mmCIF file of C-alpha atoms in Angstrom:
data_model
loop_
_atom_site.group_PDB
_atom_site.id
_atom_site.type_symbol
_atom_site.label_atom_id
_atom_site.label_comp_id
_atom_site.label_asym_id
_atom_site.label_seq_id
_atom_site.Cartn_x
_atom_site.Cartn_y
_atom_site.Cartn_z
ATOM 1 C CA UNK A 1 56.880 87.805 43.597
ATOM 2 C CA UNK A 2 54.690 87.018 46.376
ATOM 3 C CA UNK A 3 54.715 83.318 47.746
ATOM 4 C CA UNK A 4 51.971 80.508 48.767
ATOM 5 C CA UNK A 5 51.872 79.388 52.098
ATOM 6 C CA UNK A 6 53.167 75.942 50.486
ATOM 7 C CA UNK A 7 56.669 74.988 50.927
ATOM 8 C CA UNK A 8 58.266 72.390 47.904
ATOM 9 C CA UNK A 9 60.633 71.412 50.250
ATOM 10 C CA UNK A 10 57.734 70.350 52.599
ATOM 11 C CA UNK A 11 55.876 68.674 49.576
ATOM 12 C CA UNK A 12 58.828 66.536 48.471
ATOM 13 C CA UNK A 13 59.098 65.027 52.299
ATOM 14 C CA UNK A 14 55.289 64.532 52.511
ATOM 15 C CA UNK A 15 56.191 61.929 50.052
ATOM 16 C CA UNK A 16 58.265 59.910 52.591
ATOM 17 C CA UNK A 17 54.735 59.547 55.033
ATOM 18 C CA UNK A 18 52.593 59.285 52.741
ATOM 19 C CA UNK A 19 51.837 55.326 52.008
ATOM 20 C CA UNK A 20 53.149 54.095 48.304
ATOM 21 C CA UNK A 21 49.836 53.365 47.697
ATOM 22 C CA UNK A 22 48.829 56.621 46.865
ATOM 23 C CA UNK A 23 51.572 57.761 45.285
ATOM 24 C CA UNK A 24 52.424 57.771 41.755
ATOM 25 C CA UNK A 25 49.219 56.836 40.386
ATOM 26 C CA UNK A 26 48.292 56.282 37.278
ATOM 27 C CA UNK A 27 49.263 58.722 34.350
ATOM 28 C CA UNK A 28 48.737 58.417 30.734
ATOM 29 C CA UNK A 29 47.576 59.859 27.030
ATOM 30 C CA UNK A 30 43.991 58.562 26.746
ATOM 31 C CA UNK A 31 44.279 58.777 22.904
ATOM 32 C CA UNK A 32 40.569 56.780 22.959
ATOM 33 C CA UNK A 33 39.285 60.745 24.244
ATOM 34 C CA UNK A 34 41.269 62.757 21.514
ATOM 35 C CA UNK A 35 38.433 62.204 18.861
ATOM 36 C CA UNK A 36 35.636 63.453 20.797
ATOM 37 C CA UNK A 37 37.766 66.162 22.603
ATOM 38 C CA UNK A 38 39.864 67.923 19.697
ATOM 39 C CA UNK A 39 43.020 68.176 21.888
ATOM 40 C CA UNK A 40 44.967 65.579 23.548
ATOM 41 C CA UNK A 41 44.355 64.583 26.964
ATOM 42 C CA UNK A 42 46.284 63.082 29.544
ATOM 43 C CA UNK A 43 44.581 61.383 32.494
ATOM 44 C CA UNK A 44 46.024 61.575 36.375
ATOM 45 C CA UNK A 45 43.899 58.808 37.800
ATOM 46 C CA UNK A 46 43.708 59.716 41.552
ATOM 47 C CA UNK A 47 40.650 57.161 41.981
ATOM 48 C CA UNK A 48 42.600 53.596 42.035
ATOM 49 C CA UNK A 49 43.675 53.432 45.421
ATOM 50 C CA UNK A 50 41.736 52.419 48.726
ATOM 51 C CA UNK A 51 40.008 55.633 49.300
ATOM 52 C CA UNK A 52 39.530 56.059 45.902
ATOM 53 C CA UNK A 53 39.851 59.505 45.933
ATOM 54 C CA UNK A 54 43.263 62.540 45.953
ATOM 55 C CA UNK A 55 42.538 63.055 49.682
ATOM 56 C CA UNK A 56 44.499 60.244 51.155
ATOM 57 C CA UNK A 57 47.563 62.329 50.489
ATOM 58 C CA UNK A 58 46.417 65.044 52.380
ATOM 59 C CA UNK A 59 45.284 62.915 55.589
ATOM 60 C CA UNK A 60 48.288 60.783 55.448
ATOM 61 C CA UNK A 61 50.637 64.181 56.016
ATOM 62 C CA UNK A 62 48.318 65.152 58.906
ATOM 63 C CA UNK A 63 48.146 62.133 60.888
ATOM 64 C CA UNK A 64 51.746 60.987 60.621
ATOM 65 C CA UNK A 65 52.265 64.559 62.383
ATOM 66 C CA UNK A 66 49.947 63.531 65.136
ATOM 67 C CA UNK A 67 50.799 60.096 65.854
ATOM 68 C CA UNK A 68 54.233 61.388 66.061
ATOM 69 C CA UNK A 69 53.518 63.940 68.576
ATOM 70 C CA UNK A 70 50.871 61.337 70.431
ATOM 71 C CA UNK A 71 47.888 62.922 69.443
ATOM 72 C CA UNK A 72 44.622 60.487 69.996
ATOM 73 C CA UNK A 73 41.895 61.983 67.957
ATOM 74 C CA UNK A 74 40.972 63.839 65.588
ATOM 75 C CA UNK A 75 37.623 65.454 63.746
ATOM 76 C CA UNK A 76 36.675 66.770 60.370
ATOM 77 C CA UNK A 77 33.879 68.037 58.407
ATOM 78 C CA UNK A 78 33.524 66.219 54.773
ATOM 79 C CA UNK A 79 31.310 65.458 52.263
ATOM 80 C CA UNK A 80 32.392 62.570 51.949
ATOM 81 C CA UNK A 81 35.944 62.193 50.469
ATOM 82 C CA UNK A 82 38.045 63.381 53.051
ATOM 83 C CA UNK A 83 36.071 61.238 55.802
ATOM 84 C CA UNK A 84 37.001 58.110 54.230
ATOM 85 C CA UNK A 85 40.829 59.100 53.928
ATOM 86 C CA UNK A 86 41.019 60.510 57.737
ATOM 87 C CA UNK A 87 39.181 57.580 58.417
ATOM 88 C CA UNK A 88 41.978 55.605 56.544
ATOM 89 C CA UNK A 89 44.826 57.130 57.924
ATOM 90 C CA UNK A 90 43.646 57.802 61.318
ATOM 91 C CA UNK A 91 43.110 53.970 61.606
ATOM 92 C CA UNK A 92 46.469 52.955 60.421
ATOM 93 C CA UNK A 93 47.788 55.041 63.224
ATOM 94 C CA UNK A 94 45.593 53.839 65.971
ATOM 95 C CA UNK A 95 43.829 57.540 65.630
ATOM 96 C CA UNK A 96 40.013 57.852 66.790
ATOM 97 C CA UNK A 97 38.592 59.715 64.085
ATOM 98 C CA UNK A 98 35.395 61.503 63.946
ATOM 99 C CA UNK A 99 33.572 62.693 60.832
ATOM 100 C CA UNK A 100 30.990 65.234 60.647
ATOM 101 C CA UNK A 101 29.121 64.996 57.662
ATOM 102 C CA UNK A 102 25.553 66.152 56.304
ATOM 103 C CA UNK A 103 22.772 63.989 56.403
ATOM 104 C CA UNK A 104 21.888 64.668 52.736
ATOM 105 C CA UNK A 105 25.920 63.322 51.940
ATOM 106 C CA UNK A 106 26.179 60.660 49.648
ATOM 107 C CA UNK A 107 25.130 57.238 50.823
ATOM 108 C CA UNK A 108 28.016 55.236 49.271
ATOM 109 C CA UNK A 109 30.269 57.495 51.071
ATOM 110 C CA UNK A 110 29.051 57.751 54.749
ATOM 111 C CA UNK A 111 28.577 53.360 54.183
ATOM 112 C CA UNK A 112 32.893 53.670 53.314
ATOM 113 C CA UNK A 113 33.561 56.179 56.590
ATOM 114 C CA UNK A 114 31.367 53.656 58.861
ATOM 115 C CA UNK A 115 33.104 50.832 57.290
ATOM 116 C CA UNK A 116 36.727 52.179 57.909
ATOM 117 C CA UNK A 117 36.350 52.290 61.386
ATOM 118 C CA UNK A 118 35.232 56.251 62.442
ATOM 119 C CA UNK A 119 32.712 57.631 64.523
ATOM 120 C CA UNK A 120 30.021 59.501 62.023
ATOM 121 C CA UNK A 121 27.520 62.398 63.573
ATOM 122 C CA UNK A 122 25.310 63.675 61.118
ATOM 123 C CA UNK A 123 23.474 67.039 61.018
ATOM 124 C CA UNK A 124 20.805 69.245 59.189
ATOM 125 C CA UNK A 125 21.896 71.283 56.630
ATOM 126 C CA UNK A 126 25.045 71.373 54.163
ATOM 127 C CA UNK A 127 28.591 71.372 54.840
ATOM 128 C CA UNK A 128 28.834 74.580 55.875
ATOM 129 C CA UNK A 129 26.501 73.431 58.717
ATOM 130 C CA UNK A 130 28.968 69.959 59.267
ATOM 131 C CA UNK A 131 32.197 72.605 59.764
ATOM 132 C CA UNK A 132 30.594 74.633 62.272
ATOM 133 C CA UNK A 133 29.711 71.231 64.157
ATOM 134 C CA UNK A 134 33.103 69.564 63.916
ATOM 135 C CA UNK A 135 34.677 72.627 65.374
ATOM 136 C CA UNK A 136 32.366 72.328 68.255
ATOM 137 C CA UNK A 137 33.520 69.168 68.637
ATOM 138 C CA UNK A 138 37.635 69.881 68.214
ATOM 139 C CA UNK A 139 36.407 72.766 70.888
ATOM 140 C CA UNK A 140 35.013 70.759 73.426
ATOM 141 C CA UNK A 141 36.922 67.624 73.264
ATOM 142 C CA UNK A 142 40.597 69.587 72.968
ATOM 143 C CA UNK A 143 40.944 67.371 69.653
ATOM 144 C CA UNK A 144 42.428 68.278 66.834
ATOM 145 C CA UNK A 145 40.155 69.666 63.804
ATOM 146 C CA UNK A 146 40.957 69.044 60.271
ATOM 147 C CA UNK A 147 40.216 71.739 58.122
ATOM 148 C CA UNK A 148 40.522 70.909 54.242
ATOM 149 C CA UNK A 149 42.362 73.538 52.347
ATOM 150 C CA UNK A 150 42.663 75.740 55.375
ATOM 151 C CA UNK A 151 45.347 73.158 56.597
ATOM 152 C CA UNK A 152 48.502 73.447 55.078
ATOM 153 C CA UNK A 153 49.071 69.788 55.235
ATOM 154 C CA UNK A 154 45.689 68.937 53.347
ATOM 155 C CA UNK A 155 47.205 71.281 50.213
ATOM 156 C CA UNK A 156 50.481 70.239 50.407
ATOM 157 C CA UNK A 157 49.582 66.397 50.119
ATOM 158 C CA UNK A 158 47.763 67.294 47.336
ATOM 159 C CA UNK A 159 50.636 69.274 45.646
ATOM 160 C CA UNK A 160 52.698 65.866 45.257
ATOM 161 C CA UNK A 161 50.388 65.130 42.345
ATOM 162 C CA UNK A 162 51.841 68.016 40.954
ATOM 163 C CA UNK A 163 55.439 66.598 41.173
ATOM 164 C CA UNK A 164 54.532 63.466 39.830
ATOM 165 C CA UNK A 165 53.262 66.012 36.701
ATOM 166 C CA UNK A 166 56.420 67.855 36.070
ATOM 167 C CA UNK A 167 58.796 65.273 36.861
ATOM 168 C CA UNK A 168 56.534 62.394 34.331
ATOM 169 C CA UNK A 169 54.745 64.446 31.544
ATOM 170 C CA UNK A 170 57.239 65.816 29.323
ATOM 171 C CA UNK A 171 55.100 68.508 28.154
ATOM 172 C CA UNK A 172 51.586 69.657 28.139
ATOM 173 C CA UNK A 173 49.859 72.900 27.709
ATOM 174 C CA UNK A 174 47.425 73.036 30.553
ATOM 175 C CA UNK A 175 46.299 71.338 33.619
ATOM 176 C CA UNK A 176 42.219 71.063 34.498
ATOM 177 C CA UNK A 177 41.891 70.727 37.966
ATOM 178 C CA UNK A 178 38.346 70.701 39.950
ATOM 179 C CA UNK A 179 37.938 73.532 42.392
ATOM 180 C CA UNK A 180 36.333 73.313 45.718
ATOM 181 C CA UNK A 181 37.636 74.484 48.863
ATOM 182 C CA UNK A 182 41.077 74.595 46.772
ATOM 183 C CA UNK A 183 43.421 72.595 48.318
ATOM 184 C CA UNK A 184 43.685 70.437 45.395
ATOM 185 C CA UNK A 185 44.440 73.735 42.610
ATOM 186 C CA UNK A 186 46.886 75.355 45.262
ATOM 187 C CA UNK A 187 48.495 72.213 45.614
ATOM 188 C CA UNK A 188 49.138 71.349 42.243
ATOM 189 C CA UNK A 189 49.216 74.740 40.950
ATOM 190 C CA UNK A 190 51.892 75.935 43.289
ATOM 191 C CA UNK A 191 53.962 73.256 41.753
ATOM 192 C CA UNK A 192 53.448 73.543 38.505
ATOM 193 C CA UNK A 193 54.043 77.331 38.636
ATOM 194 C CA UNK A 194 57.405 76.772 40.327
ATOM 195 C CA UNK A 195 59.025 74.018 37.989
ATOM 196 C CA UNK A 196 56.790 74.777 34.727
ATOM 197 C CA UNK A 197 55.522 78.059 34.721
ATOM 198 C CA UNK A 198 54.518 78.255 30.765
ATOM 199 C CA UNK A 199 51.781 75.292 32.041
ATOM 200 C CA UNK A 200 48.113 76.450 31.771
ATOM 201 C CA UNK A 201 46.676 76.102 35.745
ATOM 202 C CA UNK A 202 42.580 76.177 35.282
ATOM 203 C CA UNK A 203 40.658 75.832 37.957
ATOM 204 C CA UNK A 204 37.004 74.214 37.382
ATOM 205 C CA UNK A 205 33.594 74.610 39.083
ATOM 206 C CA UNK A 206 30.111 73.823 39.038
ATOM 207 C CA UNK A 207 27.771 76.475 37.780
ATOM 208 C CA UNK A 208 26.011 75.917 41.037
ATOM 209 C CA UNK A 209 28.214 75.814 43.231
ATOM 210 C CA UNK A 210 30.404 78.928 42.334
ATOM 211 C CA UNK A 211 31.482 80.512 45.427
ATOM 212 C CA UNK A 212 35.411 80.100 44.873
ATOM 213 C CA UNK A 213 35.234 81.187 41.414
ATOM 214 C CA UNK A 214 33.760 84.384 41.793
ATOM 215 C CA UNK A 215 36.043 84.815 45.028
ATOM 216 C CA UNK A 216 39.208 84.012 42.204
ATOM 217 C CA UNK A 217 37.417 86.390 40.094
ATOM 218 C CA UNK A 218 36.894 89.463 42.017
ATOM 219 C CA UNK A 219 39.729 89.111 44.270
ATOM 220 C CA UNK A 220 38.338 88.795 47.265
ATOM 221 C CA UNK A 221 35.926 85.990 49.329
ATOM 222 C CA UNK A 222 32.681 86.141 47.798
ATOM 223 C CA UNK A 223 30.122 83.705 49.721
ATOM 224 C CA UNK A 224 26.378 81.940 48.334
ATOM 225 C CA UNK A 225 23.856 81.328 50.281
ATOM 226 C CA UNK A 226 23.298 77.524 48.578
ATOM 227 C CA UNK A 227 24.565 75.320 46.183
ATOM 228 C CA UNK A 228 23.000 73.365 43.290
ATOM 229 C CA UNK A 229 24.964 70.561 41.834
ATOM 230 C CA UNK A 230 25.442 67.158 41.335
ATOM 231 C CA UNK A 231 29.084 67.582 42.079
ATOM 232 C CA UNK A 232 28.835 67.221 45.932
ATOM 233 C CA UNK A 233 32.395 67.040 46.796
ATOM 234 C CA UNK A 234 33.187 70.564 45.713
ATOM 235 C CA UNK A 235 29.696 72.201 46.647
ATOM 236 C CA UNK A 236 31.568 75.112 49.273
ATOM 237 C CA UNK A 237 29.254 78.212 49.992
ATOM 238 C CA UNK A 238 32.342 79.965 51.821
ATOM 239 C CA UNK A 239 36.007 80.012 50.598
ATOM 240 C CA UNK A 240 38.606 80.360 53.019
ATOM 241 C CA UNK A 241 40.857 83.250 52.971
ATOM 242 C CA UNK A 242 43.988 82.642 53.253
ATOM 243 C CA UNK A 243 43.084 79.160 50.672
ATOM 244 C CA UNK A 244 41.790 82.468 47.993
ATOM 245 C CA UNK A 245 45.181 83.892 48.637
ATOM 246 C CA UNK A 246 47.009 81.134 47.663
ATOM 247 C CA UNK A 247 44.704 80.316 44.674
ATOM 248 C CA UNK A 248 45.522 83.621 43.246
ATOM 249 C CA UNK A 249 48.919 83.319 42.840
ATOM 250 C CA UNK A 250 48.735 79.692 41.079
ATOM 251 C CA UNK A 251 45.740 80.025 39.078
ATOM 252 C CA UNK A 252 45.487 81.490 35.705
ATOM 253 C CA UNK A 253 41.922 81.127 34.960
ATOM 254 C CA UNK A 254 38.917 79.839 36.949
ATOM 255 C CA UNK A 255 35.702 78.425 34.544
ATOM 256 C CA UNK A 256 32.298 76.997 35.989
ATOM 257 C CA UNK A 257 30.570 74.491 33.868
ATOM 258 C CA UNK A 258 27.211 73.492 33.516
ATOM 259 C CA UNK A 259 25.893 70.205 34.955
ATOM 260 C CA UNK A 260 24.601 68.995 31.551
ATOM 261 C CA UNK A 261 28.371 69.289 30.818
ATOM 262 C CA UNK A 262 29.385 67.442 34.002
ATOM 263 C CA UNK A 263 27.207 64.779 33.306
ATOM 264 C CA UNK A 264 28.542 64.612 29.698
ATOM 265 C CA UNK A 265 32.011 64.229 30.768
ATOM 266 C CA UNK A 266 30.947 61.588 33.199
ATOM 267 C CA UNK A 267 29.457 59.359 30.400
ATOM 268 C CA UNK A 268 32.391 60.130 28.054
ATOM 269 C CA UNK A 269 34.917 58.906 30.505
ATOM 270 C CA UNK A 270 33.204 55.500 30.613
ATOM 271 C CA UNK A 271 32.494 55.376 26.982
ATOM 272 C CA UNK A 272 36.003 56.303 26.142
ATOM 273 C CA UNK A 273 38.041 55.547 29.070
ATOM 274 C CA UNK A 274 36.456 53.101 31.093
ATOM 275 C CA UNK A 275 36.406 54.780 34.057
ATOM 276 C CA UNK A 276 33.344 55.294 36.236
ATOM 277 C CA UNK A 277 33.941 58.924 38.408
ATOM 278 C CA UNK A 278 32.091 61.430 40.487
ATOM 279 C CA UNK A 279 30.737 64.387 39.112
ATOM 280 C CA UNK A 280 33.751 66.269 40.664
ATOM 281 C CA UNK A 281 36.323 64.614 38.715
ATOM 282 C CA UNK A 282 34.296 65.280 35.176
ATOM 283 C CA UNK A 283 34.176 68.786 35.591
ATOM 284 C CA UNK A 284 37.886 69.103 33.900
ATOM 285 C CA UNK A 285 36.450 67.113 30.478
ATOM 286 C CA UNK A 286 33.024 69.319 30.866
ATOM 287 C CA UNK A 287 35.173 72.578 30.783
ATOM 288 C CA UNK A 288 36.927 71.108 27.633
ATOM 289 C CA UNK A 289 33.096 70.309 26.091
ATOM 290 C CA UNK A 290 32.170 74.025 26.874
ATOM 291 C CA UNK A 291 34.907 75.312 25.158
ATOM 292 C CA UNK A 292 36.597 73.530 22.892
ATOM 293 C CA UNK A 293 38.106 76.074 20.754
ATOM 294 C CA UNK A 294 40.130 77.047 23.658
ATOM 295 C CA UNK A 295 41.769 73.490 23.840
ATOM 296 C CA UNK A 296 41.722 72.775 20.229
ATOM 297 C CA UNK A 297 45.516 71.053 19.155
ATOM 298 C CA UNK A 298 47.031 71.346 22.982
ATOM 299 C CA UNK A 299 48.202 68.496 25.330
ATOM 300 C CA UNK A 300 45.549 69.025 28.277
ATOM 301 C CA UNK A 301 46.584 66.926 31.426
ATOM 302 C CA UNK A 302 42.729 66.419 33.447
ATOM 303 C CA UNK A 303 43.225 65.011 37.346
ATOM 304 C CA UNK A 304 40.624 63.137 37.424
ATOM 305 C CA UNK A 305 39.962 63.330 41.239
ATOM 306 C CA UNK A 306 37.600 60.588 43.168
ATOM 307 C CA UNK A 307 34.953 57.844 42.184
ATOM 308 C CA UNK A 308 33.231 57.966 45.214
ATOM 309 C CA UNK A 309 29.751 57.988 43.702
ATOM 310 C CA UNK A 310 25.936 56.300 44.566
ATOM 311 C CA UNK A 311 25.497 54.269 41.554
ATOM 312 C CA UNK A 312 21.982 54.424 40.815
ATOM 313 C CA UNK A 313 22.441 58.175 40.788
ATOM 314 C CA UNK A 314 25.776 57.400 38.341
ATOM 315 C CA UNK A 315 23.471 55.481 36.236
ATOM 316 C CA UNK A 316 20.448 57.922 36.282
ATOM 317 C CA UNK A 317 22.820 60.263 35.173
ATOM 318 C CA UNK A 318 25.182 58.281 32.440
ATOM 319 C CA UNK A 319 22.111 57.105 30.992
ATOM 320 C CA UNK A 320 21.013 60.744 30.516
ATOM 321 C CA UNK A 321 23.542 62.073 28.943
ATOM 322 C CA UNK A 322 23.796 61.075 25.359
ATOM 323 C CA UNK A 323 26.106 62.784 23.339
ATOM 324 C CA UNK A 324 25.094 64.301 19.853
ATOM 325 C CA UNK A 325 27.718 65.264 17.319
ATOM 326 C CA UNK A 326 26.830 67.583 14.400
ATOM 327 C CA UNK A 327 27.112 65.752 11.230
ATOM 328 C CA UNK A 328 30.433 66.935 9.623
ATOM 329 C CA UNK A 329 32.065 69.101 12.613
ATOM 330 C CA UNK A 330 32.190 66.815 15.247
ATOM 331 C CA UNK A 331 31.327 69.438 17.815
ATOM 332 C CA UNK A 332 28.818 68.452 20.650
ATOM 333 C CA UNK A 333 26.118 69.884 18.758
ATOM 334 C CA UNK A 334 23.215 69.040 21.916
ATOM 335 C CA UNK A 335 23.320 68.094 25.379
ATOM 336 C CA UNK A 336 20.074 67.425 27.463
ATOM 337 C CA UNK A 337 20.087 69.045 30.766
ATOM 338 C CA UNK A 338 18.131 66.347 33.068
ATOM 339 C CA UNK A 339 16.744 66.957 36.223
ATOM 340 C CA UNK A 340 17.629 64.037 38.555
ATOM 341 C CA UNK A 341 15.792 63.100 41.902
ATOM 342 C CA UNK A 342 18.148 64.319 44.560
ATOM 343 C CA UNK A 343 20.614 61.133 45.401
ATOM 344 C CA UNK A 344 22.324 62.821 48.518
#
């Protein structure tokens, strides 16, 4: 059998330089969600910790390795998340950190990565645009760039949600986990396969931002031109190779969802958890929505991933997103498909 580029022995001492407070977070049966879902759900809540997001655990492996080997700066490309954690880390290890983000980013998100200390640049265009500039940077400063998913240390930061999983759920059936650039599903997914192979891994993408999905699908890096979704933080137009490879052997199915459905999940997850989230981390209840029959009786485990979100967007969209049951079935019979003013 053909192996990631992950390594669990690597994984299990990323745990050591990683700060507690992003470890062990938050894991539980959200029986309130059961009703409304058909299946029951367990929640991984990566959100309640100072970056409020997964990517801490990734940025804590990579700076520990450069403070150790007296490294003063570093730059990245982000929408957002993975700014604010660099920014984090960086600045508990007396790292100069530069973030290259889009100007259309989230708000909320550039205000944290300001706030935390690192130098911002922003340019025109997407994030696409943001990685070719941060390399420039890395280039011709002699810094060091850090490339989500690409690095090894991003995805294997990420895969010690995966042990907390195994070695704290005593069963389940499947794990949702959002796609994006994929260090987050080759993370966990190369754990999961390796201590409980029978587990489910489903991978889960915006309808309009698809590029990773198709790339699972076909087998090979398929790239888009744009992306359309609400779900900034996993809006990538070109997968990374080597990340594809790796996603192949882990995943067993890759869905996209539609944003009515992302928005859904968002409002359900307040109503029914209490837990205000970024589109990204709803996509693993809107796949769930879409196809409920699929999930129907199972024990579904959903990571949900980051709250990093502008709130009057949240609310534009929460408040659009009523859900209708059909009398007698209590399947989402309706779910309106708004059209919000671009909050980016």
């Amino acid at each position: 059998m053909q192996e990631t580029r992950l390594d669990t022995a690597r994984i299990r001492a990323a745990r050591r330089v990683i700060d507690p407070v992003f470890l062990d977070t938050p894991l539980y049966r959200c029986e309130a969600l059961e009703p409304e879902l058909g299946c029951a759900v367990s929640i991984k809540l990566e959100t309640a910790n100072p970056v409020r997001s997964f990517k801490a655990r990734g940025t804590e492996v990579v700076t520990s390795l450069l403070a150790r080997h007296g490294s003063p700066a570093v730059v990245c490309a982000s929408a957002g998340n993975l700014g604010q954690a660099l920014a984090w880390s960086g600045r508990a290890r007396g790292l100069d950190v530069t973030v290259v983000a889009s100007r259309s980013a989230t708000r909320a998100k550039l205000d944290r990565i300001r706030a935390l200390g690192a130098g911002l640049e922003l340019v025109d265009g997407d994030h696409e645009t943001a990685r070719e500039r941060a390399a420039a940077i890395a280039r011709y400063d002699g810094i060091r760039l850090v490339e989500d998913s690409l690095d090894i240390e991003t995805c294997e930061g990420a895969a010690t949600i995966g042990l907390e999983l195994v070695d704290t759920v005593p069963s389940f059936d499947a794990v949702l986990i959002a796609l994006g650039g994929g260090a987050l599903a080759t993370g966990v997914g190369h754990v999961v396969k390796a201590r409980a192979p029978g587990v489910e891994v489903i991978c889960v993408q915006p309808l309009g931002a698809p590029a990773m999905t198709h790339s699972w699908r076909q087998r090979r890096v398929v790239t888009t031109d744009s992306t359309d979704t609400i779900a900034d933080g996993v809006a990538g137009r070109r997968p990374v190779p080597a990340v594809l490879d790796d996603l192949l052997l882990v995943a067993d199915d890759a869905v996209l969802v539609r944003e009515a459905s992302i928005t859904a999940g968002m409002r359900m997850l307040l109503d029914h958890a209490g837990l205000v989230v970024e589109p990204s981390a709803a996509l693993g209840i809107a796949a769930i929505i879409e196809d409920r029959d699929r999930f129907a009786g199972r024990h579904v485990v959903v990571i949900v991933c980051g709250s990093n979100v502008d709130m009057d967007a949240y609310h534009h969209w929460v408040g659009a997103a009523p859900l209708h049951r059909s009398a007698g079935t209590g399947s989402l019979s309706s779910i309106p498909s708004p059209k919000p003013p671009c909050p980016l």
